[in-house]
Amino acid sequence: MMNKITVVGAGNVGATAAQRLAEKALARTVVLVDVIEGVPQGKALDQWQSAPIEGFDTRVVGANDYQPAAGSELVVVTAGIARKPGMSRDDLVRTNAEIVRHVSRQIKQHCPNAIVLVVSNPLDVMCWVAKQVTGFPRERVIGMAGVLDTARFRAFLAEALDASVEDIQAMVLGGHGDTMVPLISYTTVAGIPVTHFLSKPTLDKIVERTRNGGAEIVAFLKTGSAYYAPSAAVVQMVEAIVHDKKRILPCAAWLQGDGRGHRARQEAHPPVRRLAARRVRSVRHVLRGALQAGPQRTGEDPGSEAVAGRAGGAQEIGRGGEGDDGRSQPQAVSRKSATHLPRSPLRLAACGLEPPSNSPDSAAR
Ligand code: NAI
Ligand code: 2OP
C-alpha cells in the first residue's frame, strides 16, 4: 500500500479511478484535485462515505490546490477535456497540452518523487509534455492506453468466441488510435492461438473495432468519452506498481534506444522499426500542430523554458532528430547516437514481445 496517491482531474476518468483505487485500498489516502470548486471535495466525500459499505479504510479527500497532494508517491493525470463526437484525440492537443503543462509544474513542486501516470489525450504527446515539464526521469513518467486497448480487444474476442475474458491472452501495442497494433500472433485462448478459432475476416473486424473502441463509445455518449474501462486500466497499472507485481503491461514511455537490449530487439525485428517510424510521423504531426503557438511563449515565465525546450525538441525531431533536451537524462542523447536511434523517443514498449516479420500482426497493421 502507498501512503498517498493523487488523481488530478475529478471528471469521469479521474473520479472513477479514485473510487477504484480506494476500493482496492492501494493507498492510505487518495487525493482528488480539480480546478472546479467543490467538485473534487464533493466527489471525494461521497466516495469516502461509501467506505463503510464497501469496506475500505482509504481516506479520499478533494481539493482545488496541491497542498493536500504534497508528497504523493504516485500521481494520475486525467485533467483535460475529453472528446466529443467527430473529434479525434489529436484535436484535444492544444487545450490539453496547456492543462498538462500546468499540472506537471504543480507535480514537480509538490510531489517531486512521484511516479506520474498520464491519461489525458492525446496520450503520447501529453506524456511528453509531462516528462519535459517535470524533468522527471523517463521511468517515472508513463502513459496509459495499451492496457485499455488490450482490454477492449480481449472483450471483443471473448464475445466472438463465447469464452471468458479471463481465458483470452492478448497484447495491443502501438499508438492509442490508428497506429494501434493488436498482436494477433500472440493472442491465445487458454494458450491456443486465436487463429485456430476465428477466421481472418473476423479477426480483421475485431482489430478494426478495437482501433475504434474509443470513438464507438464517444458516438454513444455524445457528451464525453469512455471512463469505466479507462479507469480500470489505470488502476491495473497502479496496482502493478504498488505491489511491484513485475507485470508486463503496454504503456507509453520515452525510449531513447540507448539500452543494449532495446537496440538488439530493434535490429532483430524490422516490423518494430516500421512501427517506430510510423509513430515518429504521427508524433511529429501532432507536435507541429501543438507547437505552432509555442515560440511566442518563450520567456513568458519560469515554466516557459520547458515550452521552449519542447518546441526545440519538436523541431529537432522534424529535422531528423536529436530528441531530448537533456535536462532529465543529460547523458543519454548525443548527436552521434541520434543517427541510429529512433527519432522520436516516444514509443510503446512491451519488453520483448515484438512480432516476427512474417507474423499476422504485420498484416494487421
Ligand atoms: P472530464 O471532462 O470528465 O474530466 C476532466 C476533468 O479535468 C474536469 O473535471 C476538469 O475540470 C479537469 N481539469 C481541467 N483542467 C484542469 C487543471 N488544470 N487541473 C485539474 N483539473 C483540471 O474528462 P474525462 O472523461 O475524465 O477524460 C479526461 C482525459 O482523459 C481526456 O483528455 C480524455 O481524452 C482522456 N482519456 C484518455 C484515455 C486513455 O486511454 N489514455 C481513456 C479515456 C480518457
Ligand atoms: C478512449 O479510448 C477517449 O482515449 C479514450 O476511450
PDB file of N, CA, C and O in Angstrom, residues 153-165 167-172 182-204 206-207 210 359-361 364:
ATOM      1  N   PHE A 153      -9.796  -5.236 -26.862  1.00  0.00           N
ATOM      2  CA  PHE A 153      -9.524  -6.336 -27.790  1.00  0.00           C
ATOM      3  C   PHE A 153      -9.957  -7.670 -27.167  1.00  0.00           C
ATOM      4  O   PHE A 153     -10.650  -8.476 -27.791  1.00  0.00           O
ATOM      5  N   ARG A 154      -9.583  -7.862 -25.927  1.00  0.00           N
ATOM      6  CA  ARG A 154      -9.933  -9.125 -25.248  1.00  0.00           C
ATOM      7  C   ARG A 154     -11.447  -9.260 -25.078  1.00  0.00           C
ATOM      8  O   ARG A 154     -12.015 -10.354 -25.232  1.00  0.00           O
ATOM      9  N   ALA A 155     -12.101  -8.148 -24.765  1.00  0.00           N
ATOM     10  CA  ALA A 155     -13.559  -8.199 -24.580  1.00  0.00           C
ATOM     11  C   ALA A 155     -14.244  -8.578 -25.890  1.00  0.00           C
ATOM     12  O   ALA A 155     -15.151  -9.428 -25.908  1.00  0.00           O
ATOM     13  N   PHE A 156     -13.810  -7.970 -27.000  1.00  0.00           N
ATOM     14  CA  PHE A 156     -14.432  -8.273 -28.291  1.00  0.00           C
ATOM     15  C   PHE A 156     -14.161  -9.726 -28.694  1.00  0.00           C
ATOM     16  O   PHE A 156     -15.026 -10.400 -29.252  1.00  0.00           O
ATOM     17  N   LEU A 157     -12.955 -10.199 -28.409  1.00  0.00           N
ATOM     18  CA  LEU A 157     -12.626 -11.591 -28.742  1.00  0.00           C
ATOM     19  C   LEU A 157     -13.480 -12.554 -27.906  1.00  0.00           C
ATOM     20  O   LEU A 157     -14.008 -13.547 -28.421  1.00  0.00           O
ATOM     21  N   ALA A 158     -13.607 -12.241 -26.629  1.00  0.00           N
ATOM     22  CA  ALA A 158     -14.397 -13.116 -25.746  1.00  0.00           C
ATOM     23  C   ALA A 158     -15.839 -13.204 -26.242  1.00  0.00           C
ATOM     24  O   ALA A 158     -16.457 -14.287 -26.235  1.00  0.00           O
ATOM     25  N   GLU A 159     -16.339 -12.072 -26.710  1.00  0.00           N
ATOM     26  CA  GLU A 159     -17.703 -12.019 -27.232  1.00  0.00           C
ATOM     27  C   GLU A 159     -17.815 -12.912 -28.472  1.00  0.00           C
ATOM     28  O   GLU A 159     -18.743 -13.723 -28.589  1.00  0.00           O
ATOM     29  N   ALA A 160     -16.854 -12.775 -29.390  1.00  0.00           N
ATOM     30  CA  ALA A 160     -16.893 -13.551 -30.641  1.00  0.00           C
ATOM     31  C   ALA A 160     -16.730 -15.043 -30.382  1.00  0.00           C
ATOM     32  O   ALA A 160     -17.292 -15.875 -31.099  1.00  0.00           O
ATOM     33  N   LEU A 161     -15.970 -15.368 -29.353  1.00  0.00           N
ATOM     34  CA  LEU A 161     -15.658 -16.779 -29.079  1.00  0.00           C
ATOM     35  C   LEU A 161     -16.625 -17.397 -28.072  1.00  0.00           C
ATOM     36  O   LEU A 161     -16.555 -18.598 -27.813  1.00  0.00           O
ATOM     37  N   ASP A 162     -17.461 -16.573 -27.493  1.00  0.00           N
ATOM     38  CA  ASP A 162     -18.314 -17.007 -26.390  1.00  0.00           C
ATOM     39  C   ASP A 162     -17.477 -17.689 -25.305  1.00  0.00           C
ATOM     40  O   ASP A 162     -17.789 -18.781 -24.824  1.00  0.00           O
ATOM     41  N   ALA A 163     -16.375 -17.021 -24.971  1.00  0.00           N
ATOM     42  CA  ALA A 163     -15.454 -17.557 -23.956  1.00  0.00           C
ATOM     43  C   ALA A 163     -15.297 -16.512 -22.849  1.00  0.00           C
ATOM     44  O   ALA A 163     -15.720 -15.361 -22.993  1.00  0.00           O
ATOM     45  N   SER A 164     -14.684 -16.943 -21.756  1.00  0.00           N
ATOM     46  CA  SER A 164     -14.444 -15.995 -20.663  1.00  0.00           C
ATOM     47  C   SER A 164     -13.318 -15.035 -21.050  1.00  0.00           C
ATOM     48  O   SER A 164     -12.304 -15.451 -21.632  1.00  0.00           O
ATOM     49  N   VAL A 165     -13.484 -13.784 -20.694  1.00  0.00           N
ATOM     50  CA  VAL A 165     -12.401 -12.813 -20.935  1.00  0.00           C
ATOM     51  C   VAL A 165     -11.115 -13.258 -20.246  1.00  0.00           C
ATOM     52  O   VAL A 165     -10.016 -12.959 -20.713  1.00  0.00           O
ATOM     53  N   ASP A 167      -9.819 -16.054 -20.164  1.00  0.00           N
ATOM     54  CA  ASP A 167      -9.063 -17.050 -20.924  1.00  0.00           C
ATOM     55  C   ASP A 167      -8.504 -16.500 -22.232  1.00  0.00           C
ATOM     56  O   ASP A 167      -7.952 -17.255 -23.039  1.00  0.00           O
ATOM     57  N   ILE A 168      -8.672 -15.213 -22.450  1.00  0.00           N
ATOM     58  CA  ILE A 168      -8.114 -14.591 -23.658  1.00  0.00           C
ATOM     59  C   ILE A 168      -6.839 -13.858 -23.264  1.00  0.00           C
ATOM     60  O   ILE A 168      -6.888 -12.913 -22.473  1.00  0.00           O
ATOM     61  N   GLN A 169      -5.711 -14.284 -23.809  1.00  0.00           N
ATOM     62  CA  GLN A 169      -4.450 -13.583 -23.550  1.00  0.00           C
ATOM     63  C   GLN A 169      -4.095 -12.778 -24.799  1.00  0.00           C
ATOM     64  O   GLN A 169      -4.083 -13.326 -25.911  1.00  0.00           O
ATOM     65  N   ALA A 170      -3.834 -11.493 -24.603  1.00  0.00           N
ATOM     66  CA  ALA A 170      -3.534 -10.644 -25.764  1.00  0.00           C
ATOM     67  C   ALA A 170      -2.691  -9.447 -25.334  1.00  0.00           C
ATOM     68  O   ALA A 170      -2.533  -9.177 -24.140  1.00  0.00           O
ATOM     69  N   MET A 171      -2.166  -8.757 -26.325  1.00  0.00           N
ATOM     70  CA  MET A 171      -1.361  -7.558 -26.069  1.00  0.00           C
ATOM     71  C   MET A 171      -1.558  -6.603 -27.242  1.00  0.00           C
ATOM     72  O   MET A 171      -1.403  -7.009 -28.390  1.00  0.00           O
ATOM     73  N   VAL A 172      -1.939  -5.387 -26.943  1.00  0.00           N
ATOM     74  CA  VAL A 172      -2.090  -4.382 -28.001  1.00  0.00           C
ATOM     75  C   VAL A 172      -1.023  -3.307 -27.789  1.00  0.00           C
ATOM     76  O   VAL A 172      -0.946  -2.701 -26.728  1.00  0.00           O
ATOM     77  N   PRO A 182      -2.842  -4.576 -32.478  1.00  0.00           N
ATOM     78  CA  PRO A 182      -3.182  -5.790 -31.734  1.00  0.00           C
ATOM     79  C   PRO A 182      -2.315  -6.946 -32.252  1.00  0.00           C
ATOM     80  O   PRO A 182      -2.271  -7.197 -33.453  1.00  0.00           O
ATOM     81  N   LEU A 183      -1.594  -7.586 -31.359  1.00  0.00           N
ATOM     82  CA  LEU A 183      -0.647  -8.638 -31.781  1.00  0.00           C
ATOM     83  C   LEU A 183      -1.382  -9.970 -31.907  1.00  0.00           C
ATOM     84  O   LEU A 183      -1.451 -10.747 -30.958  1.00  0.00           O
ATOM     85  N   ILE A 184      -1.877 -10.237 -33.098  1.00  0.00           N
ATOM     86  CA  ILE A 184      -2.696 -11.443 -33.282  1.00  0.00           C
ATOM     87  C   ILE A 184      -1.877 -12.704 -33.047  1.00  0.00           C
ATOM     88  O   ILE A 184      -2.358 -13.671 -32.454  1.00  0.00           O
ATOM     89  N   SER A 185      -0.632 -12.696 -33.466  1.00  0.00           N
ATOM     90  CA  SER A 185       0.172 -13.915 -33.322  1.00  0.00           C
ATOM     91  C   SER A 185       0.462 -14.242 -31.863  1.00  0.00           C
ATOM     92  O   SER A 185       0.883 -15.345 -31.542  1.00  0.00           O
ATOM     93  N   TYR A 186       0.263 -13.282 -30.982  1.00  0.00           N
ATOM     94  CA  TYR A 186       0.465 -13.543 -29.561  1.00  0.00           C
ATOM     95  C   TYR A 186      -0.872 -13.631 -28.817  1.00  0.00           C
ATOM     96  O   TYR A 186      -0.901 -13.589 -27.594  1.00  0.00           O
ATOM     97  N   THR A 187      -1.951 -13.715 -29.576  1.00  0.00           N
ATOM     98  CA  THR A 187      -3.265 -13.771 -28.946  1.00  0.00           C
ATOM     99  C   THR A 187      -3.701 -15.228 -28.845  1.00  0.00           C
ATOM    100  O   THR A 187      -3.745 -15.944 -29.853  1.00  0.00           O
ATOM    101  N   THR A 188      -3.987 -15.649 -27.651  1.00  0.00           N
ATOM    102  CA  THR A 188      -4.337 -17.053 -27.456  1.00  0.00           C
ATOM    103  C   THR A 188      -5.618 -17.189 -26.622  1.00  0.00           C
ATOM    104  O   THR A 188      -5.998 -16.273 -25.886  1.00  0.00           O
ATOM    105  N   VAL A 189      -6.229 -18.347 -26.779  1.00  0.00           N
ATOM    106  CA  VAL A 189      -7.410 -18.678 -25.985  1.00  0.00           C
ATOM    107  C   VAL A 189      -7.004 -19.892 -25.155  1.00  0.00           C
ATOM    108  O   VAL A 189      -6.779 -20.968 -25.711  1.00  0.00           O
ATOM    109  N   ALA A 190      -6.836 -19.677 -23.874  1.00  0.00           N
ATOM    110  CA  ALA A 190      -6.312 -20.723 -22.998  1.00  0.00           C
ATOM    111  C   ALA A 190      -5.038 -21.334 -23.613  1.00  0.00           C
ATOM    112  O   ALA A 190      -4.860 -22.557 -23.631  1.00  0.00           O
ATOM    113  N   GLY A 191      -4.211 -20.506 -24.168  1.00  0.00           N
ATOM    114  CA  GLY A 191      -2.920 -20.958 -24.693  1.00  0.00           C
ATOM    115  C   GLY A 191      -2.955 -21.396 -26.146  1.00  0.00           C
ATOM    116  O   GLY A 191      -1.906 -21.644 -26.746  1.00  0.00           O
ATOM    117  N   ILE A 192      -4.144 -21.507 -26.734  1.00  0.00           N
ATOM    118  CA  ILE A 192      -4.252 -21.949 -28.135  1.00  0.00           C
ATOM    119  C   ILE A 192      -4.371 -20.712 -29.026  1.00  0.00           C
ATOM    120  O   ILE A 192      -5.174 -19.815 -28.736  1.00  0.00           O
ATOM    121  N   PRO A 193      -3.577 -20.644 -30.113  1.00  0.00           N
ATOM    122  CA  PRO A 193      -3.636 -19.441 -30.955  1.00  0.00           C
ATOM    123  C   PRO A 193      -5.061 -19.127 -31.409  1.00  0.00           C
ATOM    124  O   PRO A 193      -5.806 -20.014 -31.835  1.00  0.00           O
ATOM    125  N   VAL A 194      -5.414 -17.858 -31.338  1.00  0.00           N
ATOM    126  CA  VAL A 194      -6.782 -17.440 -31.662  1.00  0.00           C
ATOM    127  C   VAL A 194      -7.107 -17.739 -33.127  1.00  0.00           C
ATOM    128  O   VAL A 194      -8.270 -17.928 -33.494  1.00  0.00           O
ATOM    129  N   THR A 195      -6.072 -17.819 -33.976  1.00  0.00           N
ATOM    130  CA  THR A 195      -6.291 -18.097 -35.398  1.00  0.00           C
ATOM    131  C   THR A 195      -6.862 -19.502 -35.620  1.00  0.00           C
ATOM    132  O   THR A 195      -7.353 -19.808 -36.696  1.00  0.00           O
ATOM    133  N   HIS A 196      -6.801 -20.353 -34.603  1.00  0.00           N
ATOM    134  CA  HIS A 196      -7.431 -21.680 -34.710  1.00  0.00           C
ATOM    135  C   HIS A 196      -8.949 -21.569 -34.626  1.00  0.00           C
ATOM    136  O   HIS A 196      -9.666 -22.471 -35.021  1.00  0.00           O
ATOM    137  N   PHE A 197      -9.422 -20.488 -34.062  1.00  0.00           N
ATOM    138  CA  PHE A 197     -10.860 -20.384 -33.793  1.00  0.00           C
ATOM    139  C   PHE A 197     -11.581 -19.358 -34.660  1.00  0.00           C
ATOM    140  O   PHE A 197     -12.766 -19.483 -34.908  1.00  0.00           O
ATOM    141  N   LEU A 198     -10.855 -18.312 -35.026  1.00  0.00           N
ATOM    142  CA  LEU A 198     -11.515 -17.227 -35.766  1.00  0.00           C
ATOM    143  C   LEU A 198     -10.847 -17.013 -37.117  1.00  0.00           C
ATOM    144  O   LEU A 198      -9.616 -17.070 -37.233  1.00  0.00           O
ATOM    145  N   SER A 199     -11.672 -16.738 -38.131  1.00  0.00           N
ATOM    146  CA  SER A 199     -11.143 -16.524 -39.480  1.00  0.00           C
ATOM    147  C   SER A 199     -10.467 -15.158 -39.574  1.00  0.00           C
ATOM    148  O   SER A 199     -10.696 -14.276 -38.725  1.00  0.00           O
ATOM    149  N   LYS A 200      -9.697 -14.975 -40.605  1.00  0.00           N
ATOM    150  CA  LYS A 200      -9.018 -13.683 -40.786  1.00  0.00           C
ATOM    151  C   LYS A 200     -10.011 -12.527 -40.909  1.00  0.00           C
ATOM    152  O   LYS A 200      -9.833 -11.492 -40.247  1.00  0.00           O
ATOM    153  N   PRO A 201     -11.081 -12.685 -41.729  1.00  0.00           N
ATOM    154  CA  PRO A 201     -12.034 -11.562 -41.794  1.00  0.00           C
ATOM    155  C   PRO A 201     -12.629 -11.205 -40.434  1.00  0.00           C
ATOM    156  O   PRO A 201     -12.798 -10.030 -40.111  1.00  0.00           O
ATOM    157  N   THR A 202     -12.926 -12.222 -39.635  1.00  0.00           N
ATOM    158  CA  THR A 202     -13.483 -11.936 -38.300  1.00  0.00           C
ATOM    159  C   THR A 202     -12.447 -11.213 -37.443  1.00  0.00           C
ATOM    160  O   THR A 202     -12.759 -10.227 -36.761  1.00  0.00           O
ATOM    161  N   LEU A 203     -11.206 -11.712 -37.493  1.00  0.00           N
ATOM    162  CA  LEU A 203     -10.160 -11.058 -36.702  1.00  0.00           C
ATOM    163  C   LEU A 203      -9.923  -9.631 -37.178  1.00  0.00           C
ATOM    164  O   LEU A 203      -9.739  -8.716 -36.371  1.00  0.00           O
ATOM    165  N   ASP A 204      -9.961  -9.444 -38.490  1.00  0.00           N
ATOM    166  CA  ASP A 204      -9.767  -8.079 -39.024  1.00  0.00           C
ATOM    167  C   ASP A 204     -10.838  -7.140 -38.484  1.00  0.00           C
ATOM    168  O   ASP A 204     -10.562  -5.991 -38.132  1.00  0.00           O
ATOM    169  N   ILE A 206     -12.476  -7.431 -35.714  1.00  0.00           N
ATOM    170  CA  ILE A 206     -12.246  -7.186 -34.285  1.00  0.00           C
ATOM    171  C   ILE A 206     -11.101  -6.192 -34.088  1.00  0.00           C
ATOM    172  O   ILE A 206     -11.170  -5.295 -33.234  1.00  0.00           O
ATOM    173  N   VAL A 207     -10.073  -6.341 -34.917  1.00  0.00           N
ATOM    174  CA  VAL A 207      -8.952  -5.394 -34.842  1.00  0.00           C
ATOM    175  C   VAL A 207      -9.456  -3.981 -35.136  1.00  0.00           C
ATOM    176  O   VAL A 207      -9.138  -3.018 -34.429  1.00  0.00           O
ATOM    177  N   THR A 210     -11.457  -2.630 -32.326  1.00  0.00           N
ATOM    178  CA  THR A 210     -10.578  -2.244 -31.214  1.00  0.00           C
ATOM    179  C   THR A 210      -9.977  -0.875 -31.482  1.00  0.00           C
ATOM    180  O   THR A 210      -9.933  -0.008 -30.599  1.00  0.00           O
ATOM    181  N   SER A 359       4.722 -12.334 -39.138  1.00  0.00           N
ATOM    182  CA  SER A 359       3.579 -12.653 -38.289  1.00  0.00           C
ATOM    183  C   SER A 359       2.296 -12.033 -38.835  1.00  0.00           C
ATOM    184  O   SER A 359       2.350 -11.079 -39.598  1.00  0.00           O
ATOM    185  N   PRO A 360       1.137 -12.537 -38.417  1.00  0.00           N
ATOM    186  CA  PRO A 360      -0.124 -11.931 -38.841  1.00  0.00           C
ATOM    187  C   PRO A 360      -0.229 -10.489 -38.395  1.00  0.00           C
ATOM    188  O   PRO A 360      -1.005  -9.724 -38.933  1.00  0.00           O
ATOM    189  N   ASP A 361       0.567 -10.117 -37.392  1.00  0.00           N
ATOM    190  CA  ASP A 361       0.461  -8.745 -36.898  1.00  0.00           C
ATOM    191  C   ASP A 361       0.943  -7.737 -37.925  1.00  0.00           C
ATOM    192  O   ASP A 361       0.464  -6.621 -37.968  1.00  0.00           O
ATOM    193  N   ALA A 364      -1.947  -7.072 -39.873  1.00  0.00           N
ATOM    194  CA  ALA A 364      -2.955  -6.298 -39.141  1.00  0.00           C
ATOM    195  C   ALA A 364      -2.665  -4.811 -39.192  1.00  0.00           C
ATOM    196  O   ALA A 364      -3.541  -3.992 -39.077  1.00  0.00           O
TER     197      ALA A 364
END
